[in-house]
Short mmCIF file of C-alpha atoms in Angstrom, two decimals:
data_model
loop_
_atom_site.label_atom_id
_atom_site.label_comp_id
_atom_site.label_asym_id
_atom_site.label_seq_id
_atom_site.Cartn_x
_atom_site.Cartn_y
_atom_site.Cartn_z
CA UNK A 1 118.64 91.56 160.45
CA UNK A 2 115.21 93.01 159.98
CA UNK A 3 112.65 92.14 157.38
CA UNK A 4 110.01 94.33 155.93
CA UNK A 5 106.86 93.16 154.33
CA UNK A 6 105.37 95.10 151.51
CA UNK A 7 102.02 94.62 149.93
CA UNK A 8 102.23 94.58 146.11
CA UNK A 9 99.14 95.33 144.11
CA UNK A 10 99.34 94.14 140.52
CA UNK A 11 98.45 96.75 137.92
CA UNK A 12 96.12 95.86 135.09
CA UNK A 13 97.89 95.52 131.75
CA UNK A 14 98.00 98.65 129.67
CA UNK A 15 96.61 98.35 126.18
CA UNK A 16 97.47 101.00 123.65
CA UNK A 17 95.29 101.12 120.56
CA UNK A 18 96.82 102.74 117.53
CA UNK A 19 94.33 103.44 114.78
CA UNK A 20 95.69 103.65 111.33
CA UNK A 21 94.06 106.09 109.01
CA UNK A 22 92.29 103.95 106.44
CA UNK A 23 93.68 104.22 102.96
CA UNK A 24 91.48 105.97 100.47
CA UNK A 25 89.11 104.19 98.16
CA UNK A 26 89.08 104.62 94.42
CA UNK A 27 85.50 104.20 93.22
CA UNK A 28 84.79 103.90 89.49
CA UNK A 29 81.18 104.01 88.31
CA UNK A 30 80.37 102.37 84.99
CA UNK A 31 77.09 103.78 83.69
CA UNK A 32 75.04 102.31 80.86
CA UNK A 33 74.46 105.26 78.53
CA UNK A 34 72.84 103.35 75.67
CA UNK A 35 69.59 104.42 74.05
CA UNK A 36 67.64 101.91 76.14
CA UNK A 37 68.51 103.69 79.40
CA UNK A 38 67.52 107.23 78.46
CA UNK A 39 64.53 107.35 80.83
CA UNK A 40 66.43 105.58 83.62
CA UNK A 41 69.55 107.73 83.42
CA UNK A 42 68.41 110.26 86.05
CA UNK A 43 68.01 107.39 88.53
CA UNK A 44 71.58 106.21 87.78
CA UNK A 45 72.87 109.74 88.24
CA UNK A 46 71.01 110.01 91.57
CA UNK A 47 72.51 106.70 92.71
CA UNK A 48 76.05 107.94 91.98
CA UNK A 49 75.28 111.18 93.81
CA UNK A 50 74.01 109.33 96.91
CA UNK A 51 77.11 107.15 97.04
CA UNK A 52 79.48 110.11 96.57
CA UNK A 53 77.75 111.92 99.45
CA UNK A 54 78.86 109.09 101.78
CA UNK A 55 82.53 109.19 100.75
CA UNK A 56 85.43 111.03 102.41
CA UNK A 57 86.57 112.96 99.37
CA UNK A 58 87.40 116.23 101.11
CA UNK A 59 89.85 114.45 103.42
CA UNK A 60 91.90 113.50 100.36
CA UNK A 61 91.04 109.86 100.96
CA UNK A 62 88.40 108.68 98.52
CA UNK A 63 88.37 109.45 94.82
CA UNK A 64 85.71 108.96 92.18
CA UNK A 65 85.65 108.39 88.44
CA UNK A 66 82.68 107.98 86.11
CA UNK A 67 82.76 106.09 82.82
CA UNK A 68 79.70 106.01 80.59
CA UNK A 69 79.30 103.55 77.74
CA UNK A 70 77.05 102.44 74.95
CA UNK A 71 78.96 101.22 71.91
CA UNK A 72 82.23 102.69 73.20
CA UNK A 73 83.21 103.70 76.73
CA UNK A 74 83.88 107.38 77.50
CA UNK A 75 85.50 108.66 80.69
CA UNK A 76 83.37 111.47 82.11
CA UNK A 77 86.07 112.28 84.66
CA UNK A 78 89.14 110.51 86.06
CA UNK A 79 90.00 109.69 89.67
CA UNK A 80 92.27 112.72 89.94
CA UNK A 81 90.08 115.22 88.05
CA UNK A 82 88.30 116.59 91.14
CA UNK A 83 89.59 116.96 94.69
CA UNK A 84 86.48 118.00 96.63
CA UNK A 85 83.12 116.38 97.16
CA UNK A 86 81.40 119.53 95.89
CA UNK A 87 83.30 119.40 92.59
CA UNK A 88 82.43 115.74 92.11
CA UNK A 89 78.77 116.29 92.95
CA UNK A 90 78.59 119.20 90.50
CA UNK A 91 80.13 117.01 87.79
CA UNK A 92 77.70 114.17 88.55
CA UNK A 93 74.71 116.54 88.44
CA UNK A 94 75.97 117.76 85.06
CA UNK A 95 76.23 114.29 83.50
CA UNK A 96 74.24 113.94 80.30
CA UNK A 97 73.02 110.72 78.78
CA UNK A 98 75.49 109.57 76.11
CA UNK A 99 73.09 107.61 73.93
CA UNK A 100 74.09 105.21 71.23
CA UNK A 101 73.68 101.69 69.97
CA UNK A 102 74.55 98.87 70.22
CA UNK A 103 75.24 98.27 73.88
CA UNK A 104 78.73 96.81 74.36
CA UNK A 105 79.13 95.91 78.04
CA UNK A 106 82.04 93.56 77.37
CA UNK A 107 84.11 96.29 75.75
CA UNK A 108 83.30 98.68 78.59
CA UNK A 109 84.41 96.18 81.25
CA UNK A 110 87.58 95.45 79.27
CA UNK A 111 88.23 99.21 79.06
CA UNK A 112 87.89 99.51 82.85
CA UNK A 113 90.20 96.56 83.39
CA UNK A 114 92.90 98.16 81.23
CA UNK A 115 92.40 101.82 82.18
CA UNK A 116 91.98 101.31 85.91
CA UNK A 117 94.22 98.28 86.43
CA UNK A 118 96.84 98.14 89.16
CA UNK A 119 99.19 99.79 89.47
CA UNK A 120 97.26 102.67 88.01
CA UNK A 121 99.59 105.18 86.35
CA UNK A 122 99.45 108.71 87.72
CA UNK A 123 98.54 109.99 84.25
CA UNK A 124 95.33 107.94 84.46
CA UNK A 125 94.48 109.21 87.92
CA UNK A 126 96.62 106.78 89.95
CA UNK A 127 97.93 107.65 93.37
CA UNK A 128 101.60 108.51 93.60
CA UNK A 129 102.11 105.61 96.01
CA UNK A 130 99.66 102.78 95.46
CA UNK A 131 100.21 100.27 98.22
CA UNK A 132 98.74 96.76 98.43
CA UNK A 133 96.31 97.97 101.14
CA UNK A 134 94.95 100.56 98.73
CA UNK A 135 94.81 98.02 95.93
CA UNK A 136 92.68 95.66 98.01
CA UNK A 137 90.14 98.42 98.58
CA UNK A 138 89.83 99.46 94.94
CA UNK A 139 86.27 98.83 93.83
CA UNK A 140 84.29 98.92 90.65
CA UNK A 141 80.60 99.48 91.20
CA UNK A 142 78.27 98.61 88.38
CA UNK A 143 74.54 98.43 88.23
CA UNK A 144 73.11 95.25 86.70
#
């Protein structure tokens, strides 16, 4: 009987990284359009524009809505109104100061809570399949 010796070299473990495409973000801007913000409104509009420029709208990931309020909130556009970054930026550039008194921030926040609550109906701009991972990323940005 013969024996053979073999040298075995262990291989390093193979690691496979699978990157999931991040779910899109739904970003709702609540802008103070009361009489007291007339001179500051262009700065608010510029802020929204700068944020939108950083989003991945054209990849059908991120979506944007703008709500302006004074006494009563008014949706300027819904999450599903525009599908490209260019369309959103054009709409933001075209925003006009609403004006009005008195300022009712509480009513505006309540309106956002109801209108953009989860699950958001498709009629209000909701995604056709809102998953918990999308829900965790939903943000409301407001300027204090």
